[in-house]
Short mmCIF file of C-alpha atoms and ligand atoms in Angstrom, two decimals:
data_model
loop_
_atom_site.label_atom_id
_atom_site.label_comp_id
_atom_site.label_asym_id
_atom_site.label_seq_id
_atom_site.Cartn_x
_atom_site.Cartn_y
_atom_site.Cartn_z
CA MET Z 1 -0.71 -20.45 17.51
CA THR Z 2 -2.73 -22.30 20.11
CA ALA Z 3 -0.54 -25.38 19.70
CA ALA Z 4 2.66 -23.48 20.44
CA ARG Z 5 1.46 -22.29 23.83
CA THR Z 6 -0.11 -25.49 25.04
CA THR Z 7 2.09 -28.43 24.01
CA HIS Z 8 5.32 -29.47 25.73
CA SER Z 9 8.54 -28.16 24.36
CA PHE Z 10 11.34 -30.73 24.32
CA ASP Z 11 14.20 -31.92 22.17
CA GLY Z 12 12.64 -34.69 20.05
CA ALA Z 13 15.97 -36.25 19.04
CA ALA Z 14 17.20 -36.42 22.64
CA ALA Z 15 13.90 -37.85 23.94
CA SER Z 16 13.80 -40.40 21.09
CA ALA Z 17 17.34 -41.55 21.88
CA ALA Z 18 16.53 -41.79 25.59
CA TYR Z 19 13.40 -43.87 25.11
CA ARG Z 20 14.91 -46.10 22.42
CA SER Z 21 17.82 -46.93 24.71
CA ALA Z 22 15.51 -47.47 27.69
CA LEU Z 23 13.29 -49.85 25.72
CA GLU Z 24 16.34 -51.76 24.51
CA VAL Z 25 17.51 -52.25 28.11
CA ILE Z 26 14.02 -53.25 29.30
CA GLY Z 27 13.45 -55.49 26.27
CA ALA Z 28 16.61 -57.47 27.02
CA VAL Z 29 14.95 -58.63 30.28
CA GLU Z 30 11.24 -58.88 29.41
CA PRO Z 31 10.50 -57.92 25.81
CA ARG Z 32 6.75 -58.13 26.36
CA VAL Z 33 6.92 -55.24 28.82
CA ALA Z 34 9.00 -53.17 26.40
CA ASP Z 35 6.44 -53.96 23.68
CA ALA Z 36 3.55 -52.96 25.95
CA ILE Z 37 5.23 -49.63 26.74
CA GLY Z 38 5.66 -48.95 23.03
CA GLN Z 39 2.09 -50.03 22.32
CA GLU Z 40 0.76 -47.75 25.06
CA LEU Z 41 2.30 -44.76 23.28
CA THR Z 42 0.75 -45.87 19.99
CA ASP Z 43 -2.66 -46.31 21.64
CA GLN Z 44 -2.52 -42.96 23.46
CA ARG Z 45 -1.47 -41.27 20.24
CA GLY Z 46 -4.45 -42.79 18.46
CA SER Z 47 -7.29 -41.94 20.84
CA LEU Z 48 -9.34 -38.83 21.35
CA LYS Z 49 -8.86 -38.65 25.12
CA LEU Z 50 -11.50 -36.64 26.95
CA ILE Z 51 -11.07 -38.21 30.40
CA ALA Z 52 -11.17 -35.13 32.64
CA SER Z 53 -8.68 -36.54 35.18
CA GLU Z 54 -5.99 -37.52 32.65
CA ASN Z 55 -3.27 -35.62 30.87
CA TYR Z 56 0.10 -36.15 29.17
CA ALA Z 57 3.15 -35.41 31.31
CA SER Z 58 6.24 -34.04 29.58
CA PRO Z 59 9.15 -36.31 28.62
CA ALA Z 60 11.21 -34.53 31.32
CA VAL Z 61 8.67 -35.45 34.01
CA LEU Z 62 8.38 -39.03 32.74
CA LEU Z 63 12.13 -39.57 32.48
CA THR Z 64 12.68 -38.25 35.99
CA MET Z 65 10.71 -41.21 37.37
CA GLY Z 66 12.79 -43.92 35.71
CA ASN Z 67 15.97 -44.01 37.80
CA TRP Z 68 17.75 -45.08 40.98
CA PHE Z 69 15.88 -42.64 43.23
CA SER Z 70 13.25 -45.38 43.11
CA ASP Z 71 15.54 -47.59 45.19
CA LYS Z 72 15.97 -45.26 48.13
CA TYR Z 73 14.13 -45.45 51.44
CA ALA Z 74 13.69 -42.03 53.02
CA GLU Z 75 11.10 -42.11 55.79
CA GLY Z 76 11.04 -38.86 57.73
CA THR Z 77 11.40 -35.38 56.35
CA ALA Z 78 14.22 -33.46 54.68
CA GLY Z 79 17.14 -33.29 57.10
CA HIS Z 80 15.40 -35.59 59.59
CA ARG Z 81 15.39 -39.08 58.08
CA PHE Z 82 15.18 -42.51 59.62
CA TYR Z 83 17.62 -43.81 56.97
CA ALA Z 84 21.16 -42.87 56.17
CA GLY Z 85 22.30 -41.58 52.81
CA CYS Z 86 19.28 -39.44 51.96
CA GLN Z 87 21.15 -36.28 50.98
CA ASN Z 88 19.96 -36.37 47.35
CA VAL Z 89 16.39 -37.21 48.37
CA ASP Z 90 16.56 -34.20 50.70
CA THR Z 91 17.54 -32.09 47.70
CA VAL Z 92 14.64 -33.16 45.47
CA GLU Z 93 12.03 -33.14 48.24
CA ALA Z 94 13.08 -29.63 49.26
CA LEU Z 95 13.01 -28.52 45.61
CA ALA Z 96 9.54 -29.97 45.04
CA ALA Z 97 8.22 -28.33 48.21
CA GLU Z 98 9.84 -24.98 47.34
CA HIS Z 99 8.41 -25.01 43.81
CA ALA Z 100 4.98 -25.96 45.19
CA ARG Z 101 5.06 -23.10 47.73
CA GLU Z 102 6.11 -20.60 45.06
CA LEU Z 103 3.70 -21.92 42.44
CA PHE Z 104 0.65 -21.74 44.69
CA GLY Z 105 1.72 -18.97 47.07
CA ALA Z 106 1.37 -21.35 50.03
CA PRO Z 107 3.23 -21.02 53.32
CA TYR Z 108 3.89 -24.76 53.58
CA ALA Z 109 3.96 -27.74 51.18
CA TYR Z 110 4.21 -31.48 51.84
CA VAL Z 111 5.05 -33.46 48.71
CA GLN Z 112 5.26 -37.04 50.00
CA PRO Z 113 1.70 -38.34 49.40
CA HIS Z 114 1.69 -41.07 46.78
CA SER Z 115 -1.74 -40.15 45.44
CA GLY Z 116 -4.74 -37.89 45.95
CA ILE Z 117 -6.33 -40.33 48.37
CA ASP Z 118 -3.17 -40.31 50.50
CA ALA Z 119 -3.08 -36.52 50.46
CA ASN Z 120 -6.65 -36.39 51.78
CA LEU Z 121 -5.91 -38.92 54.52
CA VAL Z 122 -2.86 -36.95 55.60
CA ALA Z 123 -5.01 -33.80 55.75
CA PHE Z 124 -7.87 -35.40 57.66
CA TRP Z 125 -5.54 -36.93 60.26
CA ALA Z 126 -3.79 -33.61 60.60
CA VAL Z 127 -7.12 -31.96 61.40
CA LEU Z 128 -7.97 -34.64 63.95
CA ALA Z 129 -4.55 -34.41 65.56
CA GLN Z 130 -4.77 -30.64 65.71
CA ARG Z 131 -8.40 -30.12 66.58
CA VAL Z 132 -9.74 -33.01 68.64
CA GLU Z 133 -9.59 -32.16 72.30
CA LEU Z 134 -7.77 -34.81 74.24
CA PRO Z 135 -7.93 -34.01 77.92
CA ALA Z 136 -5.14 -36.44 78.76
CA LEU Z 137 -2.93 -34.92 76.12
CA GLN Z 138 -3.59 -31.41 77.33
CA GLN Z 139 -3.02 -32.33 80.98
CA ALA Z 140 0.27 -33.92 80.07
CA GLY Z 141 1.22 -30.72 78.28
CA ALA Z 142 1.91 -32.72 75.13
CA ARG Z 143 1.62 -30.77 71.93
CA HIS Z 144 1.81 -33.29 69.16
CA VAL Z 145 0.12 -36.42 67.89
CA ASN Z 146 3.39 -38.29 68.25
CA ASP Z 147 3.23 -37.60 71.99
CA LEU Z 148 -0.03 -39.48 72.42
CA THR Z 149 -0.06 -42.34 74.92
CA ASP Z 150 -2.13 -45.49 74.48
CA ALA Z 151 -4.76 -43.96 76.76
CA ASP Z 152 -4.87 -40.85 74.55
CA TRP Z 153 -5.34 -43.06 71.50
CA ALA Z 154 -8.21 -44.85 73.20
CA THR Z 155 -9.83 -41.44 73.81
CA LEU Z 156 -9.16 -40.46 70.21
CA ARG Z 157 -10.68 -43.69 68.89
CA ARG Z 158 -13.83 -43.10 70.94
CA ALA Z 159 -13.91 -39.46 69.84
CA LEU Z 160 -13.60 -40.38 66.17
CA GLY Z 161 -17.15 -41.63 65.93
CA ASP Z 162 -18.32 -38.21 67.10
CA GLN Z 163 -16.34 -36.22 64.57
CA ARG Z 164 -18.18 -34.93 61.55
CA MET Z 165 -17.31 -34.18 57.97
CA LEU Z 166 -19.45 -32.21 55.52
CA GLY Z 167 -18.60 -32.61 51.83
CA MET Z 168 -20.18 -32.32 48.41
CA SER Z 169 -22.52 -35.20 47.58
CA LEU Z 170 -21.25 -37.77 45.11
CA ASP Z 171 -23.97 -37.17 42.54
CA ALA Z 172 -23.33 -33.41 42.66
CA GLY Z 173 -19.68 -34.13 41.81
CA GLY Z 174 -17.96 -34.81 45.16
CA HIS Z 175 -15.34 -37.51 45.71
CA LEU Z 176 -15.45 -40.80 47.64
CA THR Z 177 -12.67 -39.62 49.95
CA HIS Z 178 -14.84 -36.76 51.20
CA GLY Z 179 -16.41 -38.94 53.89
CA PHE Z 180 -18.30 -41.54 51.88
CA ARG Z 181 -18.89 -45.03 53.20
CA PRO Z 182 -16.79 -47.10 50.75
CA ASN Z 183 -13.74 -45.03 51.76
CA ILE Z 184 -11.92 -44.98 55.11
CA SER Z 185 -12.89 -41.28 55.48
CA GLY Z 186 -16.49 -42.49 55.80
CA LYS Z 187 -15.48 -44.70 58.72
CA MET Z 188 -13.42 -42.00 60.44
CA PHE Z 189 -16.19 -39.42 60.33
CA GLU Z 190 -19.93 -39.21 60.54
CA GLN Z 191 -20.66 -37.72 57.14
CA SER Z 192 -23.24 -35.40 55.67
CA SER Z 193 -23.39 -33.82 52.23
CA TYR Z 194 -24.35 -30.63 50.54
CA GLY Z 195 -25.68 -30.82 46.99
CA THR Z 196 -26.48 -28.37 44.24
CA ASP Z 197 -29.58 -26.35 43.44
CA PRO Z 198 -32.00 -28.70 41.64
CA ALA Z 199 -33.10 -25.94 39.25
CA THR Z 200 -29.68 -24.63 38.18
CA GLY Z 201 -27.26 -27.42 39.13
CA LEU Z 202 -25.12 -24.73 40.81
CA LEU Z 203 -23.76 -24.76 44.35
CA ASP Z 204 -26.15 -22.97 46.68
CA TYR Z 205 -23.98 -21.36 49.37
CA ALA Z 206 -26.98 -20.45 51.55
CA ALA Z 207 -27.97 -24.14 51.58
CA VAL Z 208 -24.39 -25.18 52.42
CA ARG Z 209 -24.40 -22.67 55.30
CA ALA Z 210 -27.75 -23.94 56.59
CA ARG Z 211 -26.54 -27.56 56.48
CA ALA Z 212 -23.26 -26.62 58.21
CA ARG Z 213 -25.13 -24.77 60.98
CA GLU Z 214 -27.29 -27.80 61.57
CA PHE Z 215 -24.57 -30.47 61.28
CA ARG Z 216 -21.65 -28.62 62.95
CA PRO Z 217 -18.82 -30.46 61.14
CA LEU Z 218 -15.23 -30.56 62.34
CA VAL Z 219 -14.15 -30.64 58.69
CA LEU Z 220 -15.83 -28.84 55.81
CA VAL Z 221 -14.55 -30.27 52.51
CA ALA Z 222 -14.80 -28.32 49.27
CA GLY Z 223 -13.62 -29.54 45.90
CA TYR Z 224 -14.94 -32.04 43.40
CA SER Z 225 -14.38 -34.56 40.64
CA ALA Z 226 -17.30 -33.70 38.41
CA TYR Z 227 -18.70 -30.23 39.14
CA PRO Z 228 -18.25 -28.08 36.02
CA ARG Z 229 -18.11 -24.70 37.75
CA ARG Z 230 -15.87 -22.55 39.90
CA VAL Z 231 -16.29 -22.74 43.67
CA ASP Z 232 -16.27 -19.61 45.81
CA PHE Z 233 -13.73 -20.63 48.44
CA ALA Z 234 -13.99 -17.31 50.28
CA ALA Z 235 -17.67 -18.11 50.88
CA MET Z 236 -16.80 -21.65 51.98
CA ARG Z 237 -14.24 -20.31 54.46
CA GLU Z 238 -16.80 -17.91 55.88
CA ILE Z 239 -19.15 -20.84 56.44
CA ALA Z 240 -16.36 -22.93 58.01
CA ASP Z 241 -15.45 -20.08 60.36
CA GLU Z 242 -19.04 -19.53 61.37
CA VAL Z 243 -19.46 -23.14 62.52
CA GLY Z 244 -15.92 -23.65 63.82
CA ALA Z 245 -14.96 -26.11 61.05
CA THR Z 246 -11.60 -26.57 59.39
CA LEU Z 247 -11.83 -25.95 55.65
CA VAL Z 248 -10.04 -28.59 53.56
CA VAL Z 249 -10.13 -27.97 49.81
CA ASP Z 250 -9.38 -30.91 47.51
CA MET Z 251 -8.15 -29.28 44.29
CA ALA Z 252 -7.07 -32.60 42.72
CA HIS Z 253 -8.98 -31.82 39.53
CA PHE Z 254 -8.40 -28.14 39.06
CA ALA Z 255 -4.87 -27.63 40.48
CA GLY Z 256 -3.63 -26.78 36.96
CA LEU Z 257 -6.14 -23.94 36.72
CA VAL Z 258 -4.98 -22.61 40.10
CA ALA Z 259 -1.32 -22.91 39.10
CA GLY Z 260 -2.04 -21.22 35.76
CA LYS Z 261 -3.93 -18.34 37.45
CA VAL Z 262 -7.23 -19.09 35.76
CA LEU Z 263 -8.81 -19.48 39.19
CA THR Z 264 -7.87 -16.45 41.27
CA GLY Z 265 -9.28 -14.33 44.11
CA ASP Z 266 -12.25 -15.99 45.78
CA PHE Z 267 -11.87 -18.98 43.42
CA ASP Z 268 -8.26 -19.73 44.40
CA PRO Z 269 -8.46 -22.11 47.38
CA VAL Z 270 -4.95 -21.48 48.72
CA PRO Z 271 -5.50 -18.19 50.58
CA HIS Z 272 -8.86 -19.32 51.95
CA ALA Z 273 -8.46 -22.97 53.03
CA HIS Z 274 -6.73 -24.15 56.18
CA ILE Z 275 -5.44 -27.12 54.18
CA VAL Z 276 -5.42 -27.77 50.43
CA THR Z 277 -4.90 -31.27 49.01
CA SER Z 278 -4.22 -32.21 45.43
CA THR Z 279 -3.01 -34.69 42.88
CA SER Z 280 -0.12 -33.74 40.64
CA HIS Z 281 -1.16 -35.69 37.55
CA LYS Z 282 -4.48 -34.26 36.36
CA SER Z 283 -4.79 -30.69 35.04
CA LEU Z 284 -1.39 -29.94 36.66
CA ARG Z 285 0.28 -32.29 34.11
CA GLY Z 286 2.83 -33.79 36.51
CA PRO Z 287 3.67 -37.31 37.67
CA ARG Z 288 1.08 -39.53 39.37
CA GLY Z 289 1.04 -38.38 42.97
CA GLY Z 290 -0.39 -36.13 45.64
CA PHE Z 291 0.62 -33.18 47.79
CA VAL Z 292 -0.71 -31.03 50.61
CA LEU Z 293 -0.50 -27.27 51.15
CA ALA Z 294 -1.23 -25.94 54.63
CA GLN Z 295 -1.49 -22.85 56.74
CA PRO Z 296 1.32 -22.71 59.33
CA GLU Z 297 -0.82 -23.97 62.25
CA PHE Z 298 -1.38 -27.28 60.45
CA ALA Z 299 2.14 -27.67 59.01
CA ASP Z 300 3.53 -29.70 61.88
CA ALA Z 301 0.64 -32.17 61.89
CA VAL Z 302 0.72 -32.52 58.07
CA ASP Z 303 4.46 -33.15 58.25
CA ARG Z 304 3.73 -36.33 60.22
CA GLY Z 305 1.96 -37.86 57.19
CA CYS Z 306 4.73 -40.44 57.40
CA PRO Z 307 4.41 -42.55 59.55
CA MET Z 308 0.77 -41.69 60.38
CA VAL Z 309 -0.62 -42.52 56.93
CA LEU Z 310 2.31 -43.08 54.58
CA GLY Z 311 5.31 -45.37 54.49
CA GLY Z 312 8.49 -44.45 52.69
CA PRO Z 313 8.07 -41.62 50.20
CA LEU Z 314 8.68 -42.22 46.50
CA PRO Z 315 11.81 -40.14 45.84
CA HIS Z 316 11.68 -40.67 42.06
CA VAL Z 317 8.13 -39.26 42.03
CA MET Z 318 9.02 -36.37 44.35
CA ALA Z 319 11.83 -35.55 41.91
CA ALA Z 320 9.33 -35.62 39.05
CA LYS Z 321 7.00 -33.36 41.05
CA ALA Z 322 9.87 -30.88 41.34
CA VAL Z 323 10.29 -30.94 37.54
CA ALA Z 324 6.54 -30.63 36.89
CA PHE Z 325 6.11 -27.76 39.38
CA ALA Z 326 9.10 -26.01 37.77
CA GLU Z 327 7.38 -26.42 34.38
CA ALA Z 328 4.14 -25.03 35.81
CA ARG Z 329 6.00 -21.95 37.10
CA ARG Z 330 6.98 -21.05 33.52
CA PRO Z 331 4.84 -18.39 31.81
CA GLU Z 332 3.77 -20.89 29.09
CA PHE Z 333 1.86 -22.91 31.68
CA ALA Z 334 -0.54 -20.02 32.28
CA GLY Z 335 -1.24 -20.05 28.53
CA TYR Z 336 -1.89 -23.79 28.69
CA ALA Z 337 -4.24 -23.44 31.70
CA GLN Z 338 -6.19 -20.63 30.04
CA ALA Z 339 -6.50 -22.71 26.86
CA VAL Z 340 -7.83 -25.66 28.93
CA ALA Z 341 -10.62 -23.42 30.30
CA ASP Z 342 -11.30 -21.71 26.95
CA ASN Z 343 -11.47 -25.07 25.22
CA ALA Z 344 -13.91 -26.42 27.82
CA GLN Z 345 -16.17 -23.45 27.08
CA GLY Z 346 -15.82 -24.03 23.35
CA LEU Z 347 -16.66 -27.71 23.79
CA ALA Z 348 -19.68 -26.82 25.96
CA GLU Z 349 -20.94 -24.30 23.40
CA GLY Z 350 -20.43 -26.74 20.54
CA LEU Z 351 -22.41 -29.42 22.36
CA THR Z 352 -25.21 -27.07 23.44
CA ARG Z 353 -25.56 -25.61 19.93
CA ARG Z 354 -26.10 -29.13 18.64
CA GLY Z 355 -28.80 -29.94 21.19
CA ALA Z 356 -26.92 -31.60 24.07
CA ARG Z 357 -28.07 -30.78 27.61
CA LEU Z 358 -25.28 -29.86 30.00
CA VAL Z 359 -25.47 -29.96 33.78
CA THR Z 360 -25.42 -26.28 34.93
CA GLY Z 361 -25.78 -25.26 31.27
CA GLY Z 362 -22.03 -24.87 30.71
CA THR Z 363 -18.64 -24.76 32.38
CA ASP Z 364 -16.07 -22.42 33.80
CA ASN Z 365 -13.37 -24.93 34.58
CA HIS Z 366 -11.81 -27.83 32.64
CA LEU Z 367 -14.79 -30.17 32.45
CA VAL Z 368 -18.24 -30.54 30.97
CA LEU Z 369 -20.95 -32.88 32.24
CA VAL Z 370 -23.45 -33.98 29.57
CA ASP Z 371 -26.84 -35.33 30.63
CA VAL Z 372 -27.27 -38.03 27.98
CA THR Z 373 -30.86 -38.89 28.89
CA GLY Z 374 -31.72 -36.21 26.33
CA PHE Z 375 -30.44 -38.72 23.73
CA GLY Z 376 -32.49 -41.51 25.35
CA LEU Z 377 -29.31 -43.17 26.68
CA THR Z 378 -27.69 -44.07 29.98
CA GLY Z 379 -24.16 -42.88 30.71
CA ARG Z 380 -22.94 -46.45 30.28
CA GLN Z 381 -24.40 -46.69 26.76
CA ALA Z 382 -23.04 -43.27 25.78
CA GLU Z 383 -19.56 -44.09 27.11
CA SER Z 384 -19.46 -47.42 25.23
CA ALA Z 385 -20.85 -46.06 21.94
CA LEU Z 386 -18.32 -43.21 22.00
CA LEU Z 387 -15.49 -45.63 22.77
CA ASP Z 388 -16.49 -47.74 19.74
CA ALA Z 389 -16.11 -44.56 17.72
CA GLY Z 390 -12.62 -43.80 19.13
CA ILE Z 391 -13.70 -41.16 21.68
CA VAL Z 392 -12.62 -41.94 25.25
CA THR Z 393 -14.84 -40.49 28.00
CA ASN Z 394 -16.22 -41.74 31.29
CA ARG Z 395 -19.78 -42.14 32.46
CA ASN Z 396 -20.69 -40.06 35.49
CA ALA Z 397 -23.70 -39.53 37.72
CA VAL Z 398 -25.64 -36.29 37.37
CA PRO Z 399 -27.42 -34.66 40.34
CA ALA Z 400 -30.34 -36.82 41.57
CA ASP Z 401 -29.40 -39.44 38.98
CA ALA Z 402 -32.36 -41.72 38.20
CA ASN Z 403 -30.03 -44.37 36.69
CA GLY Z 404 -27.87 -44.75 39.81
CA ALA Z 405 -24.09 -44.74 40.19
CA TRP Z 406 -23.39 -47.75 37.92
CA TYR Z 407 -25.33 -46.95 34.72
CA THR Z 408 -25.58 -43.19 35.38
CA SER Z 409 -27.19 -40.52 33.22
CA GLY Z 410 -24.13 -38.55 32.25
CA ILE Z 411 -20.73 -38.48 30.62
CA ARG Z 412 -17.89 -36.32 31.87
CA LEU Z 413 -15.62 -34.67 29.32
CA GLY Z 414 -12.37 -32.85 30.11
CA THR Z 415 -10.05 -30.72 28.00
CA PRO Z 416 -6.60 -30.97 29.76
CA ALA Z 417 -5.22 -33.87 27.71
CA LEU Z 418 -6.23 -32.78 24.20
CA THR Z 419 -5.19 -29.19 25.00
CA SER Z 420 -1.72 -30.62 25.75
CA ARG Z 421 -1.76 -31.97 22.19
CA GLY Z 422 -2.47 -28.50 20.87
CA PHE Z 423 -6.22 -28.74 20.27
CA GLY Z 424 -7.86 -25.31 20.10
CA SER Z 425 -11.41 -24.04 19.68
CA GLY Z 426 -11.84 -25.38 16.11
CA GLU Z 427 -10.77 -28.89 17.08
CA PHE Z 428 -13.01 -28.91 20.15
CA ASP Z 429 -15.98 -27.72 18.10
CA ARG Z 430 -15.36 -30.58 15.67
CA THR Z 431 -15.07 -32.94 18.66
CA ALA Z 432 -18.47 -31.71 19.92
CA GLU Z 433 -19.92 -32.41 16.47
CA LEU Z 434 -18.53 -35.96 16.48
CA ILE Z 435 -19.86 -36.64 19.99
CA VAL Z 436 -23.37 -35.44 19.14
CA ASP Z 437 -23.31 -37.42 15.85
CA VAL Z 438 -22.51 -40.64 17.71
CA LEU Z 439 -25.00 -40.07 20.54
CA SER Z 440 -27.77 -39.13 18.08
CA ALA Z 441 -27.10 -42.32 16.12
CA THR Z 442 -27.23 -44.56 19.22
CA THR Z 443 -30.34 -46.22 20.66
CA PRO Z 444 -30.82 -48.56 23.61
CA ALA Z 445 -31.11 -52.22 22.61
CA ALA Z 446 -34.38 -53.97 23.46
CA THR Z 447 -34.42 -56.33 26.41
CA ARG Z 448 -36.00 -59.80 26.14
CA ASP Z 449 -39.22 -58.53 27.65
CA GLY Z 450 -39.39 -55.66 25.17
CA GLY Z 451 -38.06 -52.92 27.49
CA ALA Z 452 -35.00 -50.72 26.93
CA SER Z 453 -31.62 -52.06 28.08
CA GLN Z 454 -29.53 -49.81 30.35
CA ALA Z 455 -26.25 -51.29 29.09
CA LYS Z 456 -26.71 -52.60 25.54
CA TYR Z 457 -27.09 -50.29 22.60
CA VAL Z 458 -27.12 -50.12 18.82
CA VAL Z 459 -25.22 -47.55 16.77
CA ALA Z 460 -26.49 -46.80 13.27
CA GLU Z 461 -24.39 -48.50 10.64
CA GLY Z 462 -21.24 -46.74 9.52
CA VAL Z 463 -21.28 -44.04 12.22
CA ALA Z 464 -18.53 -45.52 14.39
CA GLU Z 465 -16.22 -46.03 11.38
CA ARG Z 466 -16.90 -42.55 10.02
CA THR Z 467 -16.22 -41.00 13.44
CA ARG Z 468 -13.01 -42.97 13.93
CA ALA Z 469 -11.74 -41.67 10.60
CA ALA Z 470 -12.65 -38.08 11.52
CA ALA Z 471 -11.00 -38.44 14.96
CA ALA Z 472 -7.86 -39.86 13.34
CA GLU Z 473 -7.68 -36.79 11.11
CA LEU Z 474 -7.86 -34.44 14.10
CA LEU Z 475 -5.24 -36.44 15.99
CA ALA Z 476 -2.87 -36.61 13.02
CA ALA Z 477 -2.90 -32.81 12.85
CA HIS Z 478 -1.88 -32.63 16.54
CA PRO Z 479 0.52 -35.46 17.26
CA LEU Z 480 1.24 -36.48 20.82
CA TYR Z 481 4.93 -35.84 21.69
CA PRO Z 482 5.84 -34.62 18.19
CA GLY Z 483 9.42 -35.55 17.34
CA LEU Z 484 9.43 -38.53 19.71
CA ASP Z 485 10.11 -41.57 17.55
CA LEU Z 486 10.66 -45.03 19.03
CA ALA Z 487 11.50 -46.78 15.73
N1 PLP M 1 -9.71 -36.21 45.02
C1 PLP M 1 -10.41 -35.96 43.90
C2 PLP M 1 -11.31 -34.75 43.88
C3 PLP M 1 -10.32 -36.81 42.80
O1 PLP M 1 -11.05 -36.57 41.72
C4 PLP M 1 -9.47 -37.94 42.89
C5 PLP M 1 -9.31 -38.90 41.78
O2 PLP M 1 -10.02 -39.06 40.89
C6 PLP M 1 -8.77 -38.17 44.08
C7 PLP M 1 -8.91 -37.29 45.12
C8 PLP M 1 -7.91 -39.39 44.27
O3 PLP M 1 -6.73 -39.30 43.56
P1 PLP M 1 -5.81 -40.60 43.36
O4 PLP M 1 -6.46 -41.42 42.32
O5 PLP M 1 -4.48 -40.05 42.97
O6 PLP M 1 -5.74 -41.29 44.70
#
């Protein structure tokens, strides 16, 4: 029953014919690429994928990206292009934006960003354009960033160093684009972070408020890549309002749970944030890409994403966003989203019952963060040992991580992909058992001076093989794209 409400529904014979023909056409030019595409399907079918940011898009979404829309330049916005002949691009961009507005209940949607990073840059520039006071601009009576003169830009460049961004710290689960130094956002803004309560691992809203009062950011960023709990966006908006900040919520990871109405009320960012950014390819199960939702006062500035941050949009991907958003508006998607969250709780319970320590003690979204130091391992060792056993995860820092950002002390596990294959609570409990078996059977290798390696490890004999066989059994019972046959 779980499988029926979580997997894609599509015509297997039609999809098989489409892909076989496509591979024949591709193979006539470069057979090695056609072979790699086929092999990728085989590999994805054969791995227990627990990467929290990955999913499986439907054949309809995937097929929408492989066509002549890819060839079209369409800088500008629907009805206002800098290229001729964009009437069909106008159609798909307008459809994608309309579906996004309806799906999320947002007044405005911009679907051109090529990725989550682009979506954040568009949002941050929109805030700067809208909020930074430019005396010259105001005197000239200009109203828009496109009206800025060179002198205005010089003022803006000087002002940039003074602008501040407050986001979640990386080791508490924030993202690089939330003002951190290796990313351009960390050069545009002076950055400060809020973390989580050291005792519980949970967001402490009083501490966020205190930091915001002290730091006075222009932009308060909420959202995460590795925080396993809901965020109270109503509380974050209250804090933003109190200090005069603009609230930008990056829902890249949990957009599927918002679309599927698992996160509602105070936990739905859309009614509370000034601007919401997202990817379309994670829990939302669409094509690789980004989008921005905004309150009306920011719509105009967001609309200038191209040419401020972006070049030509990707019409084939905007078309696929329209298809994916249309899929997410179907009632079945709410069932899928609920199953993603239920399965994450099942996985968390299965791990905890078997002795694993979880950051925050559990989850109420789509991901679980395991502190693997309880097994005497670094995140790097746990990730590699699990991969040897056919379980694909990624290592991740935990709050105040003693092993640093490279080796880390944690692994992050997500349920969106396997839920798309039809995994339910029983399969996730078995997955928890396999994970704990492998981690319990793994020990750090000794270094030359007799210490414990942070990277090398030894897995007890036979455990990887046994786990691979058990994983294969689970996967065989829930095939990826059932009915899709390339042979
Ligand atoms: N924002 C968050 C919270 C993310 O987790 C990610 C990706 O992992 C991004 C933005 C960037 O998305 P993309 O890889 O599409 O640029």
